[in-house]
């Protein structure tokens, strides 16, 4: 199987690697799409606290179908399509092992790319707005609205009919958010 490994902060190399084997409570996923976010950039630069460094494979969110399950994991998961949130990186690969309790069913009708693009950013944005109990008519201030989480928080708050004010680092990002 192919996987991408960090060779320097600016470069990745595609290498052959053994196919991972799921353990208890885990699944093996055939990857269709990989989420690429700020955590990945920080990891490649050596700025993320638990990334192993050069030679390691980045990626903490993937979309794909379960190929097989490990011991004690329901076989009914095989063939289903999920967004998988990885706990130990490794997502830039053709196949990954994920904990079964960190799978979110991927909606029908969305491409793997679309599901991965939403991924963690959408979960964080939705979680924050849910905790704040944002509803129609509320006023919401979103800081850092030009980033992945901020854009989605802006869209979700707007869809809930809240009055949204955003703060971003550039006029270009502001124009994009207005659109």
Tab-separated table of N, CA and C in Angstrom:
chain	number	residue	atom	x	y	z
A	1	UNK	N	0.847	-1.171	0.000
A	1	UNK	CA	0.000	0.000	0.000
A	1	UNK	C	0.889	1.229	0.000
A	2	UNK	N	0.363	2.328	-0.530
A	2	UNK	CA	1.105	3.585	-0.579
A	2	UNK	C	0.700	4.480	0.581
A	3	UNK	N	1.685	5.201	1.080
A	3	UNK	CA	1.452	6.187	2.131
A	3	UNK	C	2.404	7.358	1.907
A	4	UNK	N	2.040	8.514	2.413
A	4	UNK	CA	2.903	9.695	2.309
A	4	UNK	C	3.556	9.935	3.663
A	5	UNK	N	4.860	10.174	3.639
A	5	UNK	CA	5.588	10.446	4.881
A	5	UNK	C	6.273	11.802	4.781
A	6	UNK	N	6.447	12.429	5.910
A	6	UNK	CA	7.127	13.717	5.981
A	6	UNK	C	8.622	13.493	5.819
A	7	UNK	N	9.217	14.211	4.855
A	7	UNK	CA	10.668	14.173	4.712
A	7	UNK	C	11.301	15.476	5.195
A	8	UNK	N	10.532	16.556	5.124
A	8	UNK	CA	10.946	17.863	5.638
A	8	UNK	C	9.674	18.680	5.806
A	9	UNK	N	9.768	19.852	6.449
A	9	UNK	CA	8.558	20.671	6.588
A	9	UNK	C	7.901	21.032	5.248
A	10	UNK	N	8.675	21.028	4.179
A	10	UNK	CA	8.154	21.402	2.870
A	10	UNK	C	7.837	20.226	1.967
A	11	UNK	N	8.235	19.013	2.346
A	11	UNK	CA	8.108	17.902	1.410
A	11	UNK	C	7.545	16.645	2.048
A	12	UNK	N	6.788	15.924	1.214
A	12	UNK	CA	6.310	14.588	1.547
A	12	UNK	C	6.865	13.642	0.496
A	13	UNK	N	7.046	12.383	0.873
A	13	UNK	CA	7.434	11.347	-0.084
A	13	UNK	C	6.389	10.252	-0.039
A	14	UNK	N	6.060	9.712	-1.195
A	14	UNK	CA	5.137	8.587	-1.270
A	14	UNK	C	5.968	7.314	-1.247
A	15	UNK	N	5.659	6.433	-0.289
A	15	UNK	CA	6.441	5.209	-0.090
A	15	UNK	C	5.512	4.004	0.052
A	16	UNK	N	6.067	2.829	-0.160
A	16	UNK	CA	5.353	1.584	0.105
A	16	UNK	C	5.410	1.303	1.601
A	17	UNK	N	4.314	0.798	2.142
A	17	UNK	CA	4.256	0.452	3.560
A	17	UNK	C	3.407	-0.808	3.707
A	18	UNK	N	3.621	-1.561	4.764
A	18	UNK	CA	2.770	-2.734	4.977
A	18	UNK	C	1.341	-2.316	5.283
A	19	UNK	N	0.394	-3.136	4.861
A	19	UNK	CA	-1.012	-2.850	5.150
A	19	UNK	C	-1.242	-2.997	6.652
A	20	UNK	N	-1.874	-1.999	7.275
A	20	UNK	CA	-2.124	-2.099	8.718
A	20	UNK	C	-3.181	-3.163	9.023
A	21	UNK	N	-3.155	-3.666	10.235
A	21	UNK	CA	-4.092	-4.701	10.673
A	21	UNK	C	-4.882	-4.154	11.863
A	22	UNK	N	-6.216	-4.200	11.781
A	22	UNK	CA	-7.006	-3.670	12.900
A	22	UNK	C	-6.933	-4.576	14.122
A	23	UNK	N	-6.836	-3.941	15.281
A	23	UNK	CA	-6.853	-4.663	16.548
A	23	UNK	C	-8.255	-4.678	17.129
A	24	UNK	N	-8.379	-5.083	18.369
A	24	UNK	CA	-9.696	-5.096	19.015
A	24	UNK	C	-10.333	-3.706	18.999
A	25	UNK	N	-11.613	-3.652	18.616
A	25	UNK	CA	-12.332	-2.377	18.597
A	25	UNK	C	-11.967	-1.470	17.448
A	26	UNK	N	-11.252	-2.004	16.453
A	26	UNK	CA	-10.797	-1.185	15.329
A	26	UNK	C	-11.320	-1.727	14.003
A	27	UNK	N	-11.190	-0.881	12.968
A	27	UNK	CA	-11.556	-1.251	11.607
A	27	UNK	C	-10.420	-0.858	10.667
A	28	UNK	N	-10.357	-1.554	9.524
A	28	UNK	CA	-9.461	-1.171	8.442
A	28	UNK	C	-10.303	-0.460	7.402
A	29	UNK	N	-9.873	0.722	7.003
A	29	UNK	CA	-10.628	1.553	6.053
A	29	UNK	C	-9.846	1.697	4.755
A	30	UNK	N	-10.547	1.465	3.626
A	30	UNK	CA	-10.023	1.806	2.303
A	30	UNK	C	-10.317	3.282	2.097
A	31	UNK	N	-9.281	4.090	2.046
A	31	UNK	CA	-9.420	5.546	2.047
A	31	UNK	C	-9.804	6.078	0.668
A	32	UNK	N	-10.846	6.904	0.644
A	32	UNK	CA	-11.279	7.600	-0.573
A	32	UNK	C	-10.799	9.047	-0.584
A	33	UNK	N	-10.770	9.678	0.579
A	33	UNK	CA	-10.406	11.090	0.678
A	33	UNK	C	-9.775	11.344	2.041
A	34	UNK	N	-8.911	12.337	2.084
A	34	UNK	CA	-8.201	12.702	3.312
A	34	UNK	C	-8.427	14.174	3.601
A	35	UNK	N	-8.753	14.489	4.836
A	35	UNK	CA	-8.850	15.881	5.249
A	35	UNK	C	-7.459	16.436	5.499
A	36	UNK	N	-7.212	17.633	5.022
A	36	UNK	CA	-5.928	18.301	5.239
A	36	UNK	C	-6.233	19.620	5.928
A	37	UNK	N	-5.718	19.788	7.138
A	37	UNK	CA	-6.011	20.985	7.905
A	37	UNK	C	-4.779	21.545	8.586
A	38	UNK	N	-5.039	22.491	9.459
A	38	UNK	CA	-3.944	23.195	10.136
A	38	UNK	C	-3.094	22.266	10.989
A	39	UNK	N	-3.717	21.236	11.576
A	39	UNK	CA	-2.957	20.262	12.363
A	39	UNK	C	-1.884	19.617	11.490
A	40	UNK	N	-2.217	19.331	10.238
A	40	UNK	CA	-1.254	18.711	9.331
A	40	UNK	C	-0.091	19.651	9.027
A	41	UNK	N	-0.401	20.915	8.816
A	41	UNK	CA	0.670	21.888	8.570
A	41	UNK	C	1.575	22.020	9.785
A	42	UNK	N	0.968	22.118	10.963
A	42	UNK	CA	1.767	22.214	12.188
A	42	UNK	C	2.623	20.962	12.374
A	43	UNK	N	2.070	19.808	12.077
A	43	UNK	CA	2.793	18.551	12.224
A	43	UNK	C	4.017	18.522	11.326
A	44	UNK	N	3.821	18.895	10.074
A	44	UNK	CA	4.941	18.884	9.127
A	44	UNK	C	6.048	19.833	9.553
A	45	UNK	N	5.685	20.926	10.200
A	45	UNK	CA	6.681	21.907	10.664
A	45	UNK	C	7.343	21.489	11.984
A	46	UNK	N	6.853	20.412	12.595
A	46	UNK	CA	7.378	19.996	13.889
A	46	UNK	C	6.795	20.784	15.040
A	47	UNK	N	5.635	21.414	14.829
A	47	UNK	CA	5.023	22.279	15.839
A	47	UNK	C	3.839	21.638	16.551
A	48	UNK	N	3.489	20.409	16.194
A	48	UNK	CA	2.354	19.756	16.843
A	48	UNK	C	2.887	18.816	17.905
A	49	UNK	N	2.325	18.878	19.094
A	49	UNK	CA	2.915	18.265	20.283
A	49	UNK	C	3.180	16.767	20.208
A	50	UNK	N	2.376	15.983	19.511
A	50	UNK	CA	2.637	14.538	19.549
A	50	UNK	C	2.885	13.927	18.176
A	51	UNK	N	3.252	14.743	17.185
A	51	UNK	CA	3.579	14.191	15.867
A	51	UNK	C	5.003	13.671	15.912
A	52	UNK	N	5.231	12.425	15.468
A	52	UNK	CA	6.557	11.814	15.590
A	52	UNK	C	7.672	12.461	14.780
A	53	UNK	N	7.345	13.214	13.726
A	53	UNK	CA	8.374	13.897	12.956
A	53	UNK	C	8.676	13.233	11.626
A	54	UNK	N	9.885	13.507	11.096
A	54	UNK	CA	10.282	12.990	9.787
A	54	UNK	C	10.098	11.480	9.739
A	55	UNK	N	9.558	11.013	8.619
A	55	UNK	CA	9.297	9.600	8.428
A	55	UNK	C	7.899	9.172	8.837
A	56	UNK	N	7.182	10.048	9.531
A	56	UNK	CA	5.820	9.729	9.983
A	56	UNK	C	4.804	10.184	8.935
A	57	UNK	N	3.625	9.595	9.002
A	57	UNK	CA	2.546	9.906	8.078
A	57	UNK	C	1.542	10.841	8.744
A	58	UNK	N	1.326	12.034	8.183
A	58	UNK	CA	0.326	12.947	8.750
A	58	UNK	C	-1.094	12.484	8.422
A	59	UNK	N	-2.066	13.252	8.882
A	59	UNK	CA	-3.461	12.995	8.565
A	59	UNK	C	-4.224	12.445	9.751
A	60	UNK	N	-5.270	13.182	10.165
A	60	UNK	CA	-6.070	12.740	11.316
A	60	UNK	C	-7.539	12.538	10.977
A	61	UNK	N	-7.905	12.742	9.699
A	61	UNK	CA	-9.291	12.518	9.304
A	61	UNK	C	-9.323	11.982	7.882
A	62	UNK	N	-10.048	10.874	7.706
A	62	UNK	CA	-10.172	10.247	6.403
A	62	UNK	C	-11.627	9.857	6.154
A	63	UNK	N	-11.944	9.676	4.885
A	63	UNK	CA	-13.251	9.168	4.494
A	63	UNK	C	-13.018	7.912	3.671
A	64	UNK	N	-13.770	6.880	3.985
A	64	UNK	CA	-13.644	5.655	3.214
A	64	UNK	C	-14.577	4.578	3.718
A	65	UNK	N	-14.455	3.417	3.102
A	65	UNK	CA	-15.299	2.275	3.457
A	65	UNK	C	-14.526	1.292	4.320
A	66	UNK	N	-15.232	0.717	5.273
A	66	UNK	CA	-14.628	-0.292	6.140
A	66	UNK	C	-14.410	-1.556	5.314
A	67	UNK	N	-13.157	-2.016	5.284
A	67	UNK	CA	-12.792	-3.221	4.543
A	67	UNK	C	-12.881	-4.465	5.425
A	68	UNK	N	-12.494	-4.324	6.671
A	68	UNK	CA	-12.524	-5.439	7.610
A	68	UNK	C	-12.537	-4.894	9.033
A	69	UNK	N	-12.884	-5.745	9.965
A	69	UNK	CA	-12.934	-5.336	11.369
A	69	UNK	C	-11.970	-6.165	12.189
A	70	UNK	N	-11.566	-5.600	13.301
A	70	UNK	CA	-10.717	-6.310	14.237
A	70	UNK	C	-11.570	-7.129	15.203
A	71	UNK	N	-10.905	-7.882	16.076
A	71	UNK	CA	-11.622	-8.703	17.054
A	71	UNK	C	-12.568	-7.862	17.911
A	72	UNK	N	-13.796	-8.376	18.092
A	72	UNK	CA	-14.766	-7.700	18.945
A	72	UNK	C	-15.430	-6.496	18.320
A	73	UNK	N	-15.171	-6.250	17.045
A	73	UNK	CA	-15.770	-5.111	16.354
A	73	UNK	C	-16.869	-5.639	15.435
A	74	UNK	N	-18.042	-5.019	15.437
A	74	UNK	CA	-19.155	-5.534	14.637
A	74	UNK	C	-18.814	-5.652	13.151
A	75	UNK	N	-19.029	-6.822	12.594
A	75	UNK	CA	-18.777	-7.042	11.171
A	75	UNK	C	-19.781	-6.303	10.293
A	76	UNK	N	-20.865	-5.830	10.879
A	76	UNK	CA	-21.864	-5.069	10.119
A	76	UNK	C	-21.304	-3.735	9.617
A	77	UNK	N	-20.160	-3.326	10.144
A	77	UNK	CA	-19.532	-2.091	9.683
A	77	UNK	C	-18.896	-2.249	8.303
A	78	UNK	N	-18.557	-3.489	7.925
A	78	UNK	CA	-17.885	-3.742	6.646
A	78	UNK	C	-18.765	-3.231	5.505
A	79	UNK	N	-18.143	-2.468	4.619
A	79	UNK	CA	-18.835	-1.920	3.456
A	79	UNK	C	-19.456	-0.560	3.688
A	80	UNK	N	-19.607	-0.153	4.950
A	80	UNK	CA	-20.191	1.158	5.228
A	80	UNK	C	-19.141	2.260	5.065
A	81	UNK	N	-19.602	3.448	4.725
A	81	UNK	CA	-18.727	4.602	4.462
A	81	UNK	C	-18.766	5.558	5.644
A	82	UNK	N	-17.575	5.935	6.092
A	82	UNK	CA	-17.464	6.756	7.292
A	82	UNK	C	-16.444	7.875	7.120
A	83	UNK	N	-16.609	8.905	7.957
A	83	UNK	CA	-15.541	9.847	8.272
A	83	UNK	C	-14.905	9.268	9.522
A	84	UNK	N	-13.621	9.001	9.456
A	84	UNK	CA	-12.903	8.438	10.602
A	84	UNK	C	-11.976	9.493	11.178
A	85	UNK	N	-12.044	9.669	12.489
A	85	UNK	CA	-11.169	10.601	13.198
A	85	UNK	C	-10.078	9.765	13.847
A	86	UNK	N	-8.854	9.955	13.376
A	86	UNK	CA	-7.730	9.128	13.823
A	86	UNK	C	-7.096	9.714	15.074
A	87	UNK	N	-6.611	8.859	15.925
A	87	UNK	CA	-6.004	9.310	17.177
A	87	UNK	C	-4.481	9.368	17.100
A	88	UNK	N	-3.889	8.724	16.095
A	88	UNK	CA	-2.426	8.663	16.042
A	88	UNK	C	-1.859	9.016	14.670
A	89	UNK	N	-2.527	9.886	13.941
A	89	UNK	CA	-2.092	10.276	12.598
A	89	UNK	C	-2.153	9.067	11.663
A	90	UNK	N	-1.529	9.170	10.482
A	90	UNK	CA	-1.498	8.067	9.536
A	90	UNK	C	-2.504	8.144	8.413
A	91	UNK	N	-3.253	9.243	8.304
A	91	UNK	CA	-4.335	9.346	7.338
A	91	UNK	C	-3.914	9.496	5.887
A	92	UNK	N	-2.694	9.933	5.616
A	92	UNK	CA	-2.256	10.114	4.237
A	92	UNK	C	-1.823	8.761	3.681
A	93	UNK	N	-2.757	7.846	3.567
A	93	UNK	CA	-2.444	6.483	3.138
A	93	UNK	C	-3.639	5.885	2.405
A	94	UNK	N	-3.380	4.820	1.666
A	94	UNK	CA	-4.456	4.130	0.965
A	94	UNK	C	-5.368	3.364	1.913
A	95	UNK	N	-4.808	2.915	3.024
A	95	UNK	CA	-5.566	2.171	4.027
A	95	UNK	C	-5.134	2.650	5.407
A	96	UNK	N	-6.103	2.752	6.315
A	96	UNK	CA	-5.794	3.163	7.687
A	96	UNK	C	-6.587	2.310	8.668
A	97	UNK	N	-6.053	2.222	9.865
A	97	UNK	CA	-6.771	1.600	10.972
A	97	UNK	C	-7.353	2.726	11.814
A	98	UNK	N	-8.628	2.569	12.183
A	98	UNK	CA	-9.309	3.571	13.015
A	98	UNK	C	-10.072	2.861	14.119
A	99	UNK	N	-10.220	3.546	15.227
A	99	UNK	CA	-11.048	3.018	16.306
A	99	UNK	C	-12.506	3.109	15.884
A	100	UNK	N	-13.244	2.029	16.085
A	100	UNK	CA	-14.647	1.983	15.661
A	100	UNK	C	-15.491	3.025	16.365
A	101	UNK	N	-15.097	3.432	17.562
A	101	UNK	CA	-15.869	4.445	18.282
A	101	UNK	C	-15.551	5.866	17.837
A	102	UNK	N	-14.708	6.008	16.805
A	102	UNK	CA	-14.372	7.332	16.264
A	102	UNK	C	-14.788	7.437	14.802
A	103	UNK	N	-15.862	6.727	14.452
A	103	UNK	CA	-16.394	6.742	13.093
A	103	UNK	C	-17.701	7.510	13.066
A	104	UNK	N	-17.861	8.330	12.042
A	104	UNK	CA	-19.116	9.050	11.813
A	104	UNK	C	-19.616	8.657	10.433
A	105	UNK	N	-20.833	8.167	10.361
A	105	UNK	CA	-21.403	7.727	9.095
A	105	UNK	C	-21.379	8.880	8.092
A	106	UNK	N	-20.823	8.627	6.920
A	106	UNK	CA	-20.752	9.656	5.875
A	106	UNK	C	-22.110	9.751	5.182
A	107	UNK	N	-22.643	10.959	5.036
A	107	UNK	CA	-23.960	11.111	4.404
A	107	UNK	C	-23.954	10.647	2.948
A	108	UNK	N	-25.030	9.983	2.546
A	108	UNK	CA	-25.203	9.634	1.135
A	108	UNK	C	-25.301	10.920	0.329
A	109	UNK	N	-24.818	10.875	-0.891
A	109	UNK	CA	-24.950	12.024	-1.778
A	109	UNK	C	-23.810	13.022	-1.678
A	110	UNK	N	-22.927	12.881	-0.693
A	110	UNK	CA	-21.757	13.762	-0.595
A	110	UNK	C	-20.519	12.985	-1.029
A	111	UNK	N	-19.681	13.623	-1.813
A	111	UNK	CA	-18.432	12.983	-2.218
A	111	UNK	C	-17.514	12.843	-1.003
A	112	UNK	N	-16.558	11.959	-1.112
A	112	UNK	CA	-15.562	11.813	-0.053
A	112	UNK	C	-14.826	13.110	0.199
A	113	UNK	N	-14.527	13.847	-0.870
A	113	UNK	CA	-13.848	15.138	-0.729
A	113	UNK	C	-14.683	16.111	0.090
A	114	UNK	N	-16.000	16.144	-0.185
A	114	UNK	CA	-16.877	17.055	0.556
A	114	UNK	C	-16.963	16.664	2.031
A	115	UNK	N	-17.072	15.376	2.297
A	115	UNK	CA	-17.146	14.916	3.690
A	115	UNK	C	-15.835	15.254	4.410
A	116	UNK	N	-14.706	14.997	3.769
A	116	UNK	CA	-13.408	15.301	4.388
A	116	UNK	C	-13.234	16.800	4.592
A	117	UNK	N	-13.716	17.602	3.645
A	117	UNK	CA	-13.584	19.059	3.771
A	117	UNK	C	-14.356	19.574	4.974
A	118	UNK	N	-15.475	18.965	5.269
A	118	UNK	CA	-16.244	19.350	6.457
A	118	UNK	C	-15.555	18.826	7.705
A	119	UNK	N	-15.351	17.545	7.775
A	119	UNK	CA	-14.608	16.860	8.824
A	119	UNK	C	-14.564	17.529	10.181
A	120	UNK	N	-13.375	17.616	10.715
A	120	UNK	CA	-13.164	18.172	12.054
A	120	UNK	C	-13.590	19.621	12.158
A	121	UNK	N	-13.380	20.387	11.091
A	121	UNK	CA	-13.765	21.804	11.142
A	121	UNK	C	-15.254	21.947	11.422
A	122	UNK	N	-16.077	21.178	10.727
A	122	UNK	CA	-17.521	21.259	10.932
A	122	UNK	C	-17.906	20.779	12.327
A	123	UNK	N	-17.242	19.730	12.808
A	123	UNK	CA	-17.556	19.220	14.144
A	123	UNK	C	-17.247	20.259	15.219
A	124	UNK	N	-16.109	20.926	15.085
A	124	UNK	CA	-15.729	21.948	16.066
A	124	UNK	C	-16.687	23.141	15.982
A	125	UNK	N	-16.982	23.594	14.767
A	125	UNK	CA	-17.895	24.738	14.594
A	125	UNK	C	-19.272	24.412	15.155
A	126	UNK	N	-19.818	23.263	14.799
A	126	UNK	CA	-21.144	22.873	15.285
A	126	UNK	C	-21.148	22.716	16.802
A	127	UNK	N	-20.108	22.113	17.341
A	127	UNK	CA	-20.026	21.920	18.791
A	127	UNK	C	-20.034	23.258	19.524
A	128	UNK	N	-19.257	24.220	19.032
A	128	UNK	CA	-19.194	25.533	19.683
A	128	UNK	C	-20.542	26.240	19.633
A	129	UNK	N	-21.199	26.204	18.477
A	129	UNK	CA	-22.500	26.863	18.352
A	129	UNK	C	-23.575	26.137	19.160
A	130	UNK	N	-23.466	24.830	19.239
A	130	UNK	CA	-24.416	24.052	20.049
A	130	UNK	C	-24.253	24.394	21.533
A	131	UNK	N	-23.008	24.443	21.994
A	131	UNK	CA	-22.745	24.767	23.406
A	131	UNK	C	-23.211	26.170	23.748
A	132	UNK	N	-23.106	27.079	22.771
A	132	UNK	CA	-23.566	28.455	22.985
A	132	UNK	C	-25.076	28.584	22.796
A	133	UNK	N	-25.722	27.508	22.388
A	133	UNK	CA	-27.173	27.464	22.181
A	133	UNK	C	-27.657	28.547	21.220
A	134	UNK	N	-26.938	28.684	20.098
A	134	UNK	CA	-27.280	29.701	19.099
A	134	UNK	C	-28.568	29.313	18.382
A	135	UNK	N	-29.502	30.257	18.349
A	135	UNK	CA	-30.782	30.057	17.660
A	135	UNK	C	-31.116	31.303	16.841
A	136	UNK	N	-32.206	31.238	16.120
A	136	UNK	CA	-32.653	32.347	15.276
A	136	UNK	C	-32.765	33.629	16.096
A	137	UNK	N	-32.241	34.709	15.532
A	137	UNK	CA	-32.314	36.015	16.179
A	137	UNK	C	-31.155	36.322	17.118
A	138	UNK	N	-30.377	35.319	17.506
A	138	UNK	CA	-29.217	35.566	18.370
A	138	UNK	C	-28.152	36.344	17.606
A	139	UNK	N	-27.335	37.085	18.347
A	139	UNK	CA	-26.179	37.765	17.765
A	139	UNK	C	-24.950	36.928	18.064
A	140	UNK	N	-24.157	36.667	17.022
A	140	UNK	CA	-22.988	35.802	17.149
A	140	UNK	C	-21.771	36.551	16.627
A	141	UNK	N	-20.696	36.551	17.403
A	141	UNK	CA	-19.411	37.107	16.969
A	141	UNK	C	-18.471	35.939	16.742
A	142	UNK	N	-17.935	35.833	15.522
A	142	UNK	CA	-17.020	34.748	15.192
A	142	UNK	C	-15.654	35.354	14.904
A	143	UNK	N	-14.701	35.043	15.766
A	143	UNK	CA	-13.323	35.504	15.605
A	143	UNK	C	-12.568	34.526	14.710
A	144	UNK	N	-11.611	35.021	13.933
A	144	UNK	CA	-10.854	34.140	13.053
A	144	UNK	C	-11.751	33.486	12.018
A	145	UNK	N	-12.711	34.233	11.527
A	145	UNK	CA	-13.741	33.670	10.663
A	145	UNK	C	-13.231	33.286	9.279
A	146	UNK	N	-12.026	33.652	8.922
A	146	UNK	CA	-11.496	33.314	7.603
A	146	UNK	C	-10.910	31.923	7.516
A	147	UNK	N	-10.699	31.262	8.652
A	147	UNK	CA	-10.156	29.903	8.656
A	147	UNK	C	-11.243	28.868	8.473
A	148	UNK	N	-10.850	27.613	8.400
A	148	UNK	CA	-11.787	26.527	8.152
A	148	UNK	C	-12.913	26.440	9.162
A	149	UNK	N	-12.593	26.503	10.442
A	149	UNK	CA	-13.622	26.434	11.481
A	149	UNK	C	-14.490	27.684	11.433
A	150	UNK	N	-13.867	28.841	11.271
A	150	UNK	CA	-14.608	30.098	11.254
A	150	UNK	C	-15.585	30.207	10.096
A	151	UNK	N	-15.162	29.766	8.912
A	151	UNK	CA	-16.057	29.809	7.752
A	151	UNK	C	-17.280	28.941	8.011
A	152	UNK	N	-17.055	27.745	8.535
A	152	UNK	CA	-18.186	26.846	8.797
A	152	UNK	C	-19.058	27.368	9.933
A	153	UNK	N	-18.453	27.932	10.972
A	153	UNK	CA	-19.252	28.507	12.061
A	153	UNK	C	-20.115	29.652	11.531
A	154	UNK	N	-19.560	30.454	10.624
A	154	UNK	CA	-20.319	31.538	10.015
A	154	UNK	C	-21.511	30.982	9.231
A	155	UNK	N	-21.261	29.964	8.437
A	155	UNK	CA	-22.330	29.375	7.622
A	155	UNK	C	-23.406	28.718	8.500
A	156	UNK	N	-22.989	28.000	9.526
A	156	UNK	CA	-23.949	27.310	10.395
A	156	UNK	C	-24.784	28.328	11.170
A	157	UNK	N	-24.134	29.349	11.728
A	157	UNK	CA	-24.873	30.375	12.476
A	157	UNK	C	-25.850	31.107	11.550
A	158	UNK	N	-25.417	31.405	10.343
A	158	UNK	CA	-26.295	32.059	9.364
A	158	UNK	C	-27.488	31.158	9.024
A	159	UNK	N	-27.226	29.859	8.843
A	159	UNK	CA	-28.311	28.915	8.533
A	159	UNK	C	-29.312	28.816	9.681
A	160	UNK	N	-28.851	29.075	10.894
A	160	UNK	CA	-29.753	29.089	12.060
A	160	UNK	C	-30.453	30.435	12.211
A	161	UNK	N	-30.244	31.314	11.261
A	161	UNK	CA	-30.858	32.639	11.223
A	161	UNK	C	-30.392	33.538	12.363
A	162	UNK	N	-29.141	33.359	12.769
A	162	UNK	CA	-28.536	34.264	13.746
A	162	UNK	C	-27.975	35.469	13.004
A	163	UNK	N	-27.809	36.565	13.724
A	163	UNK	CA	-27.158	37.758	13.179
A	163	UNK	C	-25.665	37.572	13.416
A	164	UNK	N	-24.903	37.439	12.334
A	164	UNK	CA	-23.500	37.046	12.431
A	164	UNK	C	-22.588	38.233	12.151
A	165	UNK	N	-21.643	38.476	13.064
A	165	UNK	CA	-20.569	39.438	12.865
A	165	UNK	C	-19.269	38.646	12.882
A	166	UNK	N	-18.392	38.923	11.922
A	166	UNK	CA	-17.140	38.172	11.837
A	166	UNK	C	-15.940	39.104	11.964
A	167	UNK	N	-14.851	38.533	12.441
A	167	UNK	CA	-13.557	39.219	12.487
A	167	UNK	C	-12.581	38.328	11.737
A	168	UNK	N	-11.868	38.920	10.800
A	168	UNK	CA	-10.898	38.162	10.025
A	168	UNK	C	-9.669	39.022	9.769
A	169	UNK	N	-8.633	38.405	9.246
A	169	UNK	CA	-7.339	39.082	9.138
A	169	UNK	C	-7.139	39.891	7.863
A	170	UNK	N	-8.061	39.825	6.916
A	170	UNK	CA	-7.850	40.585	5.672
A	170	UNK	C	-9.180	40.961	5.037
A	171	UNK	N	-9.123	41.993	4.224
A	171	UNK	CA	-10.312	42.431	3.487
A	171	UNK	C	-10.764	41.348	2.509
A	172	UNK	N	-9.815	40.639	1.889
A	172	UNK	CA	-10.174	39.571	0.953
A	172	UNK	C	-10.988	38.479	1.645
A	173	UNK	N	-10.572	38.118	2.838
A	173	UNK	CA	-11.320	37.100	3.582
A	173	UNK	C	-12.693	37.630	3.972
A	174	UNK	N	-12.762	38.884	4.312
A	174	UNK	CA	-14.044	39.505	4.631
A	174	UNK	C	-14.991	39.476	3.447
A	175	UNK	N	-14.468	39.768	2.262
A	175	UNK	CA	-15.289	39.723	1.054
A	175	UNK	C	-15.809	38.310	0.788
A	176	UNK	N	-14.939	37.336	0.986
A	176	UNK	CA	-15.336	35.935	0.784
A	176	UNK	C	-16.445	35.549	1.763
A	177	UNK	N	-16.339	35.995	3.001
A	177	UNK	CA	-17.348	35.665	4.004
A	177	UNK	C	-18.676	36.353	3.698
A	178	UNK	N	-18.643	37.595	3.216
A	178	UNK	CA	-19.878	38.280	2.848
A	178	UNK	C	-20.613	37.512	1.744
A	179	UNK	N	-19.852	36.984	0.812
A	179	UNK	CA	-20.438	36.226	-0.309
A	179	UNK	C	-21.088	34.964	0.219
